[in-house]
PDB file of N, CA and C in Angstrom:
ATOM      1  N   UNK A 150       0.839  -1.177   0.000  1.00 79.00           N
ATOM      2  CA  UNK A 150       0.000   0.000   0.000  1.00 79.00           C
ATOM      3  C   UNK A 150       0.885   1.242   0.000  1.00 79.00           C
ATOM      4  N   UNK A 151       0.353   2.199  -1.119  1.00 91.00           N
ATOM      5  CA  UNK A 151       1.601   3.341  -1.093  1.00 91.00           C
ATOM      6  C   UNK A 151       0.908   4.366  -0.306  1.00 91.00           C
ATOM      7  N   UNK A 152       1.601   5.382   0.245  1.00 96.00           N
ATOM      8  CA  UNK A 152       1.609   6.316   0.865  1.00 96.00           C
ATOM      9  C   UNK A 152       0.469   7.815   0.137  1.00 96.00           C
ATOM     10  N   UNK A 153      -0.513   8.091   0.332  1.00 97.00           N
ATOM     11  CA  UNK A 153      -1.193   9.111  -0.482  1.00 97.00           C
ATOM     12  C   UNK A 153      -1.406  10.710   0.575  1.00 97.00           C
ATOM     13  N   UNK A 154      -1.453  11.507   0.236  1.00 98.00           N
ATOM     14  CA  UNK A 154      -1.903  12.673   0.587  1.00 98.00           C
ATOM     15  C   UNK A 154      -2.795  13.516  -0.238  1.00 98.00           C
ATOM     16  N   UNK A 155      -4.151  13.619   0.040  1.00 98.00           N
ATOM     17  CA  UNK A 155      -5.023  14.198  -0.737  1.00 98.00           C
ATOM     18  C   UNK A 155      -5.919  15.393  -0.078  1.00 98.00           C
ATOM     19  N   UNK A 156      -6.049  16.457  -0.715  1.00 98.00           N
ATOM     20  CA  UNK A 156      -6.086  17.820  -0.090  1.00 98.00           C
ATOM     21  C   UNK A 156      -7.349  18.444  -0.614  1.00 98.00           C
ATOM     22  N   UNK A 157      -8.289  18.958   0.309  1.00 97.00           N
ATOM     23  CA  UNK A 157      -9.366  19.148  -0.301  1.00 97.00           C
ATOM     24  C   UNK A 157      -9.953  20.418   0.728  1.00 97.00           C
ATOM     25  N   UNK A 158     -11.074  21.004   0.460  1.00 96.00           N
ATOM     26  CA  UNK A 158     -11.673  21.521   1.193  1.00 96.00           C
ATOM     27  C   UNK A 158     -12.624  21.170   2.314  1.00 96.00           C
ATOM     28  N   UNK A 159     -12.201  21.547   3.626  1.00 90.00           N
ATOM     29  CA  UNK A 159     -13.304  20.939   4.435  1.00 90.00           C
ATOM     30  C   UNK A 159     -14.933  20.446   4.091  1.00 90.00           C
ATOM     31  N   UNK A 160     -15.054  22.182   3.616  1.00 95.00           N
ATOM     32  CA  UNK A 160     -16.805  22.357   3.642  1.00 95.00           C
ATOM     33  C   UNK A 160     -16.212  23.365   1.761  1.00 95.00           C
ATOM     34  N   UNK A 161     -17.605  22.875   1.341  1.00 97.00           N
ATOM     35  CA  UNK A 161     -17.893  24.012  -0.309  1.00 97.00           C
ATOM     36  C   UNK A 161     -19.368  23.989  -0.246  1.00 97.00           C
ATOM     37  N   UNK A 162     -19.070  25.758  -0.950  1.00 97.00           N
ATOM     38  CA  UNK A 162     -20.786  26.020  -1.516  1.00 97.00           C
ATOM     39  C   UNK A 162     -20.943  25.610  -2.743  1.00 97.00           C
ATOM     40  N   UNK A 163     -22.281  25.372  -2.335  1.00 97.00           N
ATOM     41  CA  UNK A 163     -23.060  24.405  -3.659  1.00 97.00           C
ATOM     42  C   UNK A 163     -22.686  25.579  -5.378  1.00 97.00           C
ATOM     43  N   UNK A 164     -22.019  25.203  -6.220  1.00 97.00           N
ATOM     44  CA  UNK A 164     -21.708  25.855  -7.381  1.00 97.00           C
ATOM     45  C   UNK A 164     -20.217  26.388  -7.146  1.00 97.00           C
ATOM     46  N   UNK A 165     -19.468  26.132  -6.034  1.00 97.00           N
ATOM     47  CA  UNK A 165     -18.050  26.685  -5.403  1.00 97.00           C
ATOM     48  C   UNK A 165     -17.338  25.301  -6.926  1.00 97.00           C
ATOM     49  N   UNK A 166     -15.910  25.859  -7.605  1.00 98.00           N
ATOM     50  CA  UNK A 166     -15.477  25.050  -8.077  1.00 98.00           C
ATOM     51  C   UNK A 166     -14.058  24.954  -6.994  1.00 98.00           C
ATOM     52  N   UNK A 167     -13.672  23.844  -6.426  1.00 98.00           N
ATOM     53  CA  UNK A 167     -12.645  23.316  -5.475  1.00 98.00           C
ATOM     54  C   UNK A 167     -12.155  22.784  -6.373  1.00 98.00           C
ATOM     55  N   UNK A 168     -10.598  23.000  -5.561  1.00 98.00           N
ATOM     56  CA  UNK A 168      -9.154  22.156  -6.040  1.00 98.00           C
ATOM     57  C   UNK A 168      -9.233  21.126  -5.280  1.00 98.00           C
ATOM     58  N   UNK A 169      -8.779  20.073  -5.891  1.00 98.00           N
ATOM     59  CA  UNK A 169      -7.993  18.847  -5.549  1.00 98.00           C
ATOM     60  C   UNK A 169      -6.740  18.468  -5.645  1.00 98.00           C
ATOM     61  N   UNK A 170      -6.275  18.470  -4.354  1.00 98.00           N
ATOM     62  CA  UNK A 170      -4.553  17.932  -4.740  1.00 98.00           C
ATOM     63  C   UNK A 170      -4.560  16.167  -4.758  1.00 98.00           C
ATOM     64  N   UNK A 171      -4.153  15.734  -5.465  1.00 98.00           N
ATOM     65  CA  UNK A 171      -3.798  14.222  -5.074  1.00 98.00           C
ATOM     66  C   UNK A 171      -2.456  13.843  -5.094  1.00 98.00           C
ATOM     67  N   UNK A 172      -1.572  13.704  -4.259  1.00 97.00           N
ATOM     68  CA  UNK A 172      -0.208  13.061  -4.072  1.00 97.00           C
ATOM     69  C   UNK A 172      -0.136  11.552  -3.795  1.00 97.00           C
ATOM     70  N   UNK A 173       0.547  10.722  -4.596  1.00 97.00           N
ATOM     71  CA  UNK A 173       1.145   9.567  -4.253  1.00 97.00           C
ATOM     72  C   UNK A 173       2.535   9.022  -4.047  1.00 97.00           C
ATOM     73  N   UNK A 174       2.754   8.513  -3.000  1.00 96.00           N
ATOM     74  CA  UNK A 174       4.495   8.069  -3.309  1.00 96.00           C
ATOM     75  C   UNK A 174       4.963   7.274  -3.547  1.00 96.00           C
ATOM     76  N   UNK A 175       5.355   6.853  -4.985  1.00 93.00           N
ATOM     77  CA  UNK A 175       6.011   6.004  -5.646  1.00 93.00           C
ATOM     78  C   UNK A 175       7.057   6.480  -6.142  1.00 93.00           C
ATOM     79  N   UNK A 176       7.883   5.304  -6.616  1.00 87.00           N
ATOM     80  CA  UNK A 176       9.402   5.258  -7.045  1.00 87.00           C
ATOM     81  C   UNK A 176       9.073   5.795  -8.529  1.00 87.00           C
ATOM     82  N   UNK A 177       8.184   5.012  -9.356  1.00 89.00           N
ATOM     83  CA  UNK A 177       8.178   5.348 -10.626  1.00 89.00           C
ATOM     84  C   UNK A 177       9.509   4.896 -11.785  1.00 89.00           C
ATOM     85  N   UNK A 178       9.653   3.838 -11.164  1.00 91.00           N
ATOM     86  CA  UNK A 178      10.737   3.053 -12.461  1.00 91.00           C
ATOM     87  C   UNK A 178      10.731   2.938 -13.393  1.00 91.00           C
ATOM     88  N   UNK A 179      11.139   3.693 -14.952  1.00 89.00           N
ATOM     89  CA  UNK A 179      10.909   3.465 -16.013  1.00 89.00           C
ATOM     90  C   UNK A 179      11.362   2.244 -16.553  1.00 89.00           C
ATOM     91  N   UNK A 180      12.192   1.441 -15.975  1.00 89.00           N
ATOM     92  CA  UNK A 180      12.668   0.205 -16.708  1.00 89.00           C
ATOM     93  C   UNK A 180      13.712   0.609 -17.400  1.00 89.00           C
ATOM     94  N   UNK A 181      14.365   1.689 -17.011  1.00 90.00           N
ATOM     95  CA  UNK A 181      15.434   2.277 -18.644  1.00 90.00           C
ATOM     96  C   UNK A 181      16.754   1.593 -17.801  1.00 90.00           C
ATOM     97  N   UNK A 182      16.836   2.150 -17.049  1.00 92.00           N
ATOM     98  CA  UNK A 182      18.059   2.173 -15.571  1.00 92.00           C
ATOM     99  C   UNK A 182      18.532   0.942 -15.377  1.00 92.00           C
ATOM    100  N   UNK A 183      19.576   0.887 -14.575  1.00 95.00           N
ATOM    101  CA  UNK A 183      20.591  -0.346 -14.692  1.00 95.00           C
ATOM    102  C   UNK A 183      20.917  -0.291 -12.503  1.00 95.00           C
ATOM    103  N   UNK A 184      20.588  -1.196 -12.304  1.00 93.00           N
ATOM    104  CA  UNK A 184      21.209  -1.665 -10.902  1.00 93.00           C
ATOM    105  C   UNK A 184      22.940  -1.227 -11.155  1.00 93.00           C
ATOM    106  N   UNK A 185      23.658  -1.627  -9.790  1.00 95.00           N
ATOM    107  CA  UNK A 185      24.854  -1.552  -9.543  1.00 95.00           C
ATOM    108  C   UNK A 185      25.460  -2.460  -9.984  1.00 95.00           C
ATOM    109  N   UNK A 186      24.952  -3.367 -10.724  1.00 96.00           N
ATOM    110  CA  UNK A 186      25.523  -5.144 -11.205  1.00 96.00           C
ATOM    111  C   UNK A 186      25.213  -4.796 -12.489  1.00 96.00           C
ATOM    112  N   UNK A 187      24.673  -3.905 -13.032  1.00 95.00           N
ATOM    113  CA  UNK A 187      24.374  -3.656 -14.928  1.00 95.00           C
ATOM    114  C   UNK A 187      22.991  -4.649 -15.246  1.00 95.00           C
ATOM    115  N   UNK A 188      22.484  -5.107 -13.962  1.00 95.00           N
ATOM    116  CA  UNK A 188      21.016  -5.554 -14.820  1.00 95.00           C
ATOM    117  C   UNK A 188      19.684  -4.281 -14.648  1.00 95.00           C
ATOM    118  N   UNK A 189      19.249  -4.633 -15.788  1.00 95.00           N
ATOM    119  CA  UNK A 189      18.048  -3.543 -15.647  1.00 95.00           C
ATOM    120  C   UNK A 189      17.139  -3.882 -15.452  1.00 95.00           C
ATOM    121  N   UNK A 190      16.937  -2.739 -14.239  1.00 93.00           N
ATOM    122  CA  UNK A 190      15.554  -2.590 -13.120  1.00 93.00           C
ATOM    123  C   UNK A 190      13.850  -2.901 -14.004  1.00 93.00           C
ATOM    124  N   UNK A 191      13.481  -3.304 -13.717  1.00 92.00           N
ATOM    125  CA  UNK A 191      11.780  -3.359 -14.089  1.00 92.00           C
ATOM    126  C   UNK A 191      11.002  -2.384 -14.213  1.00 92.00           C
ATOM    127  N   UNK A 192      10.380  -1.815 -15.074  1.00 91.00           N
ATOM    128  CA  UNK A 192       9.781  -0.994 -14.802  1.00 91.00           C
ATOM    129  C   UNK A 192       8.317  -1.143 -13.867  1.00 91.00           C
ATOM    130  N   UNK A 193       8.207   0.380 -12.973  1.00 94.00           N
ATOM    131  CA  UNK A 193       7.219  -0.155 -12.030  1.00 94.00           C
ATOM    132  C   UNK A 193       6.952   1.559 -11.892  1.00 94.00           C
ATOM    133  N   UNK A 194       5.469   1.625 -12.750  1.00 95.00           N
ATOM    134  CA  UNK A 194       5.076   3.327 -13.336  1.00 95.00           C
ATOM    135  C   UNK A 194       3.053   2.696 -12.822  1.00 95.00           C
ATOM    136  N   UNK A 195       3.149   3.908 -12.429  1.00 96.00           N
ATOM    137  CA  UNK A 195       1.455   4.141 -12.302  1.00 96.00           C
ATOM    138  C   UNK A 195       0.998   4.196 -13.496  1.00 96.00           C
ATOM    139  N   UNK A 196       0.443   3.619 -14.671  1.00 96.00           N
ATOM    140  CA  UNK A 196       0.019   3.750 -15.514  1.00 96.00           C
ATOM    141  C   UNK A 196      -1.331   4.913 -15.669  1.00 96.00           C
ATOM    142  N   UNK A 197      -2.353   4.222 -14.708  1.00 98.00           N
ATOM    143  CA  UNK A 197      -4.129   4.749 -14.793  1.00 98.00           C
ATOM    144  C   UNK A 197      -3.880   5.953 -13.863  1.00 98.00           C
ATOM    145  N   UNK A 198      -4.310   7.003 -13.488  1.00 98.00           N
ATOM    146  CA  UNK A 198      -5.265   7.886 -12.259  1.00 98.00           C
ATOM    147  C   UNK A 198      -6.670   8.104 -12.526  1.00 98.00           C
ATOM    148  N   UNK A 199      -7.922   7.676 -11.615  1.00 98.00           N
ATOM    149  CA  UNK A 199      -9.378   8.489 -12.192  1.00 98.00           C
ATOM    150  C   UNK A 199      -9.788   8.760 -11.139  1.00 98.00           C
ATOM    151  N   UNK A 200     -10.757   9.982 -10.932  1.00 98.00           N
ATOM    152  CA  UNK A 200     -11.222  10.284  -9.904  1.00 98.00           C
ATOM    153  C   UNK A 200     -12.686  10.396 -10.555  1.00 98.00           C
ATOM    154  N   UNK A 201     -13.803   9.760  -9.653  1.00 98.00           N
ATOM    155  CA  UNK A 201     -15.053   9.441  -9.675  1.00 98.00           C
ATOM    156  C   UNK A 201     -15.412  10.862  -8.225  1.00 98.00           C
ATOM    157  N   UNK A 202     -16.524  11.626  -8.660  1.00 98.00           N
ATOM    158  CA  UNK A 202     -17.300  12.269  -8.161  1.00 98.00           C
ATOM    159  C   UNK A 202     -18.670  12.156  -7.657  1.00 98.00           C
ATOM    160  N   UNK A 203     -19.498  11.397  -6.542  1.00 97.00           N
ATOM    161  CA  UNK A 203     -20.603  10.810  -6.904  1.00 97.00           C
ATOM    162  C   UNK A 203     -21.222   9.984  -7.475  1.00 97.00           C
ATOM    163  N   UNK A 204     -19.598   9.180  -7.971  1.00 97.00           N
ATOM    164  CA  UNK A 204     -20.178   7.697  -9.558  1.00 97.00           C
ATOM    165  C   UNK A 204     -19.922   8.491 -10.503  1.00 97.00           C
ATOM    166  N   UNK A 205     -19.455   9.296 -11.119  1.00 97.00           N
ATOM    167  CA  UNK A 205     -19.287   9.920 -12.008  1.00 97.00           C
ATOM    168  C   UNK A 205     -17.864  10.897 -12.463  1.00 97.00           C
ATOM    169  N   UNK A 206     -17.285  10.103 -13.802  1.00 98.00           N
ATOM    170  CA  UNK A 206     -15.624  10.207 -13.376  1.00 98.00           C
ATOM    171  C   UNK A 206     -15.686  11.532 -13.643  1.00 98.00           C
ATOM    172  N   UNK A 207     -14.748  12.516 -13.512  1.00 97.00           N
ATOM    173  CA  UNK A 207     -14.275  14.208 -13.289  1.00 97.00           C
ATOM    174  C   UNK A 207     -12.811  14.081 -13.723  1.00 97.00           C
ATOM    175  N   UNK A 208     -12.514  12.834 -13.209  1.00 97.00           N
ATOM    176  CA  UNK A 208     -10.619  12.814 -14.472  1.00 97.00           C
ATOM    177  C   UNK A 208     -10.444  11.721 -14.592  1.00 97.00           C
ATOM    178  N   UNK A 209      -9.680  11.041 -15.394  1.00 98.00           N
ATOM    179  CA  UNK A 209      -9.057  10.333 -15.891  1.00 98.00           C
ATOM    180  C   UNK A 209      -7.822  10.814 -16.578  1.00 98.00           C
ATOM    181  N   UNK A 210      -6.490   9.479 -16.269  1.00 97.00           N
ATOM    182  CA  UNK A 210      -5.254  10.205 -16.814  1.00 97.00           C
ATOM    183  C   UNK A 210      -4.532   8.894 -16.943  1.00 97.00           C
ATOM    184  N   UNK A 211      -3.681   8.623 -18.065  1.00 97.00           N
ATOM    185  CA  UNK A 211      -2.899   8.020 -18.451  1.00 97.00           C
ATOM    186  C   UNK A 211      -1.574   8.636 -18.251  1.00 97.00           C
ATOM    187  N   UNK A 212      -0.769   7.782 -17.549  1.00 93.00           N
ATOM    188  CA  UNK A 212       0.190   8.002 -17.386  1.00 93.00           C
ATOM    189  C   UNK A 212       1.729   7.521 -18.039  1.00 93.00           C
ATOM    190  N   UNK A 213       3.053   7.590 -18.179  1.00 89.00           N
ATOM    191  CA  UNK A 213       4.128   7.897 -19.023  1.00 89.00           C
ATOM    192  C   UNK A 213       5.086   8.005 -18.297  1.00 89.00           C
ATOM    193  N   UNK A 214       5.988   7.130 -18.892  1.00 83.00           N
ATOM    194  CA  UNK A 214       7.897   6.948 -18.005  1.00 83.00           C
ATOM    195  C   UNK A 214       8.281   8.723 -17.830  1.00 83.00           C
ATOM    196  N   UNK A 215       7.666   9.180 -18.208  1.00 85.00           N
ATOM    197  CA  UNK A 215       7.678  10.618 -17.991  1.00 85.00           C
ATOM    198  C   UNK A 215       7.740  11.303 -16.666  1.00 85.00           C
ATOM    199  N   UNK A 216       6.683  10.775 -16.252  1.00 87.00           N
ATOM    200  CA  UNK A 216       6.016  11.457 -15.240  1.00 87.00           C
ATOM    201  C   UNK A 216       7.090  11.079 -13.774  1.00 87.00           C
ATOM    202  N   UNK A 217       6.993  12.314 -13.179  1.00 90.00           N
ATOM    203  CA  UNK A 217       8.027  12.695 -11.979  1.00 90.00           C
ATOM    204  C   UNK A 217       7.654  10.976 -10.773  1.00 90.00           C
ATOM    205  N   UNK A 218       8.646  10.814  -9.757  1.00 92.00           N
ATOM    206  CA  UNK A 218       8.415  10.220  -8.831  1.00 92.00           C
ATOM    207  C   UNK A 218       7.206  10.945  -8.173  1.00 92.00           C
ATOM    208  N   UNK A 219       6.577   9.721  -7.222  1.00 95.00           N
ATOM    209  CA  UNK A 219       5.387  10.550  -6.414  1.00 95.00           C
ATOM    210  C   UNK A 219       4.896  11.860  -6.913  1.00 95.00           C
ATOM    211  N   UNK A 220       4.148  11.249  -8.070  1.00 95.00           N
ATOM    212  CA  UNK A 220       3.315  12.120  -8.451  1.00 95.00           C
ATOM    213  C   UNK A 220       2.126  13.241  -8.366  1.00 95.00           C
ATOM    214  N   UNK A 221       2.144  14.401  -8.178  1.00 96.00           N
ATOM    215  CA  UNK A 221       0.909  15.348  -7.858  1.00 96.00           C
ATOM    216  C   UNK A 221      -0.199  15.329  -8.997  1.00 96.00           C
ATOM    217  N   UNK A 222      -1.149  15.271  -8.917  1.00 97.00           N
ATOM    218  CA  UNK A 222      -2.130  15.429  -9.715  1.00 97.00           C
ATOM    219  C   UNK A 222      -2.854  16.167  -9.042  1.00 97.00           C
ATOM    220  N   UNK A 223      -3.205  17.634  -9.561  1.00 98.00           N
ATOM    221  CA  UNK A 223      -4.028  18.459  -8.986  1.00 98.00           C
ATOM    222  C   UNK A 223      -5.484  18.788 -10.288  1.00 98.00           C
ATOM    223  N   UNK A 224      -6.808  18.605  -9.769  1.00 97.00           N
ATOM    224  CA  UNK A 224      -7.928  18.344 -10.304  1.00 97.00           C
ATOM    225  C   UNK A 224      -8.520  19.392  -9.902  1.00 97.00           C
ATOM    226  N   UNK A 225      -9.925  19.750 -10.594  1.00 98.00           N
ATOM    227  CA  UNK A 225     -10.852  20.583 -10.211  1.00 98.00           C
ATOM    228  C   UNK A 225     -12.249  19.776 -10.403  1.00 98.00           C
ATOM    229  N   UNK A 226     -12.921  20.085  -9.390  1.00 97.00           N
ATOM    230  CA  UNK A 226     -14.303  19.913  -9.306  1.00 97.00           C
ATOM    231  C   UNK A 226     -15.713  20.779  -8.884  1.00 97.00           C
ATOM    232  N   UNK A 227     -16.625  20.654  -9.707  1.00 97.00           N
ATOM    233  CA  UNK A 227     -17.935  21.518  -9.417  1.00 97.00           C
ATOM    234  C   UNK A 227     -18.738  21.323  -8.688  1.00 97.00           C
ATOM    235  N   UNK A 228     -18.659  21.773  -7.333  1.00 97.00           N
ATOM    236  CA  UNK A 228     -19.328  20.938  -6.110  1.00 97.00           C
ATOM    237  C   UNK A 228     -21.005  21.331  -5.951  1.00 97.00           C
ATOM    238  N   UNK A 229     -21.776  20.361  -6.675  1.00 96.00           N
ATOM    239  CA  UNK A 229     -22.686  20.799  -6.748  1.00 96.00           C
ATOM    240  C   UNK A 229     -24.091  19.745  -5.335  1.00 96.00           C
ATOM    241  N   UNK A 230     -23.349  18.740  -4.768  1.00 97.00           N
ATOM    242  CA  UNK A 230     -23.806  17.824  -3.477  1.00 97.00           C
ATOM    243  C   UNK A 230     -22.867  17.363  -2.937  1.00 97.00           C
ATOM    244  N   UNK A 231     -23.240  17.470  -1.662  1.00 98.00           N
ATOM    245  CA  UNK A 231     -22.197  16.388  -0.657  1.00 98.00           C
ATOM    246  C   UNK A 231     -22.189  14.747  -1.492  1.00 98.00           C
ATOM    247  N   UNK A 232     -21.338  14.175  -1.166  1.00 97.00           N
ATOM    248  CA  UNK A 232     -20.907  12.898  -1.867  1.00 97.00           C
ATOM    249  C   UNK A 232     -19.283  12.859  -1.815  1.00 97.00           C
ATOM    250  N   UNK A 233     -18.837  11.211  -2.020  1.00 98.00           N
ATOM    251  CA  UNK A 233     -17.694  10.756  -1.816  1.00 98.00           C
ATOM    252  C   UNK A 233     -17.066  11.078  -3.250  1.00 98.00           C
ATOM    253  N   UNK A 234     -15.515  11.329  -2.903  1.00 98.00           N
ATOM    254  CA  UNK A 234     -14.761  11.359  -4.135  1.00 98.00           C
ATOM    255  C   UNK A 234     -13.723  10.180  -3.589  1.00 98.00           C
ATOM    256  N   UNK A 235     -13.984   9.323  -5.139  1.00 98.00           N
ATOM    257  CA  UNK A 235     -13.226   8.061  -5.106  1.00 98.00           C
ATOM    258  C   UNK A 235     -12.176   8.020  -6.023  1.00 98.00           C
ATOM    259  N   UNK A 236     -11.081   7.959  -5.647  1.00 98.00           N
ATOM    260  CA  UNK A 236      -9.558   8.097  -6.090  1.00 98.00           C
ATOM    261  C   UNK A 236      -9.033   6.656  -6.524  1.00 98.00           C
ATOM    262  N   UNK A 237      -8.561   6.475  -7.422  1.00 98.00           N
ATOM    263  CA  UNK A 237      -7.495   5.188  -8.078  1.00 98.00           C
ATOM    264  C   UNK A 237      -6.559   5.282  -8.822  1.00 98.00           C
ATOM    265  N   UNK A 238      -5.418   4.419  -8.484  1.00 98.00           N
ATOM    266  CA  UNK A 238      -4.362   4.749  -8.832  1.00 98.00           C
ATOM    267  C   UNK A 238      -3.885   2.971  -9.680  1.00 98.00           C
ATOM    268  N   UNK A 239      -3.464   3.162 -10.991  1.00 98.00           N
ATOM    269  CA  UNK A 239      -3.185   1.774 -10.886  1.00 98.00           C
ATOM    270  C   UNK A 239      -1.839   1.680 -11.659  1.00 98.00           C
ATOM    271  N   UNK A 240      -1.433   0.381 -12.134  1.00 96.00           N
ATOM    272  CA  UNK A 240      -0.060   0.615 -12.156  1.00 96.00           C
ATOM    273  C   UNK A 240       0.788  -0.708 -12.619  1.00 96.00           C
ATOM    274  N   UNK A 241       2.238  -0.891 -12.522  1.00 95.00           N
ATOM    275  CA  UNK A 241       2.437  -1.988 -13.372  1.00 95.00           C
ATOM    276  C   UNK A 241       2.741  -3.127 -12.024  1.00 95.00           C
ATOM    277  N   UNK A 242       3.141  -4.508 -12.330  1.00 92.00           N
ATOM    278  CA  UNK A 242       2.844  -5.422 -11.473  1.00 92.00           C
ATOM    279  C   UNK A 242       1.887  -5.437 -10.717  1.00 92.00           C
ATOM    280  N   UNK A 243       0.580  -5.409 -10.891  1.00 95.00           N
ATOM    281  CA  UNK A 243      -1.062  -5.247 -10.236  1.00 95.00           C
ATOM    282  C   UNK A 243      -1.070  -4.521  -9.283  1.00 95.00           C
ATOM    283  N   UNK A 244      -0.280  -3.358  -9.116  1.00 96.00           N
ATOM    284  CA  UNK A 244      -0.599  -2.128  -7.947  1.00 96.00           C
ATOM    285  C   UNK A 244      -1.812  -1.700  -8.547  1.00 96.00           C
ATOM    286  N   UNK A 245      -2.708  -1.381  -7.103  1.00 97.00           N
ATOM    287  CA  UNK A 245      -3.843  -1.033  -7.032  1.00 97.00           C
ATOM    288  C   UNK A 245      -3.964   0.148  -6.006  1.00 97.00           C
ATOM    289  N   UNK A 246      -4.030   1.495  -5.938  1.00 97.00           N
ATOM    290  CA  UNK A 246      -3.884   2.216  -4.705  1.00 97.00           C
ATOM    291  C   UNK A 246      -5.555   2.799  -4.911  1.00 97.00           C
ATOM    292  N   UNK A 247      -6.673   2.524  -3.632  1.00 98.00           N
ATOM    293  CA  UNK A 247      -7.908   3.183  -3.568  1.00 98.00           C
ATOM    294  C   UNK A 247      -7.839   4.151  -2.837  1.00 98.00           C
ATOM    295  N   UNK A 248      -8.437   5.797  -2.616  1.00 98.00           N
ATOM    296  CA  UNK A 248      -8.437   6.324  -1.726  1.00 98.00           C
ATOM    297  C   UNK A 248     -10.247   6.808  -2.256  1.00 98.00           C
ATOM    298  N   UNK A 249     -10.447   7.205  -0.766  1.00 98.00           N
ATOM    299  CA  UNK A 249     -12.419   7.962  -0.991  1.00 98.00           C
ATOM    300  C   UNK A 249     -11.775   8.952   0.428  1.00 98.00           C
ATOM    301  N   UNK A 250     -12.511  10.124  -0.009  1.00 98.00           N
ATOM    302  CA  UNK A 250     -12.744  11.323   0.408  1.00 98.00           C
ATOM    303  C   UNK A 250     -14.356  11.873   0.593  1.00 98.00           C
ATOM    304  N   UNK A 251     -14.850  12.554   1.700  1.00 97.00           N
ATOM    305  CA  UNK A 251     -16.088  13.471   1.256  1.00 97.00           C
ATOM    306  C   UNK A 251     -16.394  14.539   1.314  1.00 97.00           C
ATOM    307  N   UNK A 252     -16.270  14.888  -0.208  1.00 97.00           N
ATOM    308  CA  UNK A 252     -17.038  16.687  -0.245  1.00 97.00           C
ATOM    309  C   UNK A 252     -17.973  17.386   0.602  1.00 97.00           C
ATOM    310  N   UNK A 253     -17.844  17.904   1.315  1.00 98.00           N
ATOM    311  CA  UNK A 253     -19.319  18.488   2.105  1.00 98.00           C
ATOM    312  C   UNK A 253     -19.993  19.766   1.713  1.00 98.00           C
ATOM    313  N   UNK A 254     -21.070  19.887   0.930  1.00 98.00           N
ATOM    314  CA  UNK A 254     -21.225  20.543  -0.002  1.00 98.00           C
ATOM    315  C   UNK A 254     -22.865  21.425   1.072  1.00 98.00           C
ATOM    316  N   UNK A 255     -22.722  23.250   1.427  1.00 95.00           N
ATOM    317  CA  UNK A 255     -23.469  23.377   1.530  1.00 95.00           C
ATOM    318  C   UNK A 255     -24.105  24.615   1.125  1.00 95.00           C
TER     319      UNK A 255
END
């Protein structure tokens, strides 16, 4: 289970658009790199991120040997009801990271 930090607003008014921070901490191995013995490392990259709003996705993101270690993904959402925001993270060798949050919308 990796390490997440996700940042939100306590309380929003109904039509308020809120930021979302989502942080995860991973290594993010592209597979390019070579151990201290010259064999090369595996790659091991978050591929998926989606964030579901109420059942209803608000992002989706494909991810790339690109992308920094422990990645930030910062989102926006239109808080229009209280309801859970459900976070996933997925990735190579069957990492699965879930996180849920709730908007309190008044």
């Amino acid at each position: 289970m990796a390490r997440t930090v996700i940042t939100l607003p306590e309380r929003a008014r109904r039509g308020d658009i809120v930021e979302v921070r989502c942080l995860i901490a991973h290594t993010m191995e592209t597979g390019y790199r070579n151990d201290d013995q010259g064999q090369r490392l595996p790659a091991d990259l978050i591929r998926r991120f989606t964030c579901h709003y109420r059942g209803e996705l608000v992002c989706g993101a494909d991810l790339f040997a690109a992308i920094s270690a422990n990645p930030l993904l910062v989102l926006f959402v239109h808080a229009t009801e209280s309801g859970p925001l459900d976070f996933v993270w997925e990735g190579d060798n069957g990492f699965v990271q879930r996180e849920s949050r709730t908007l309190t919308v008044t």
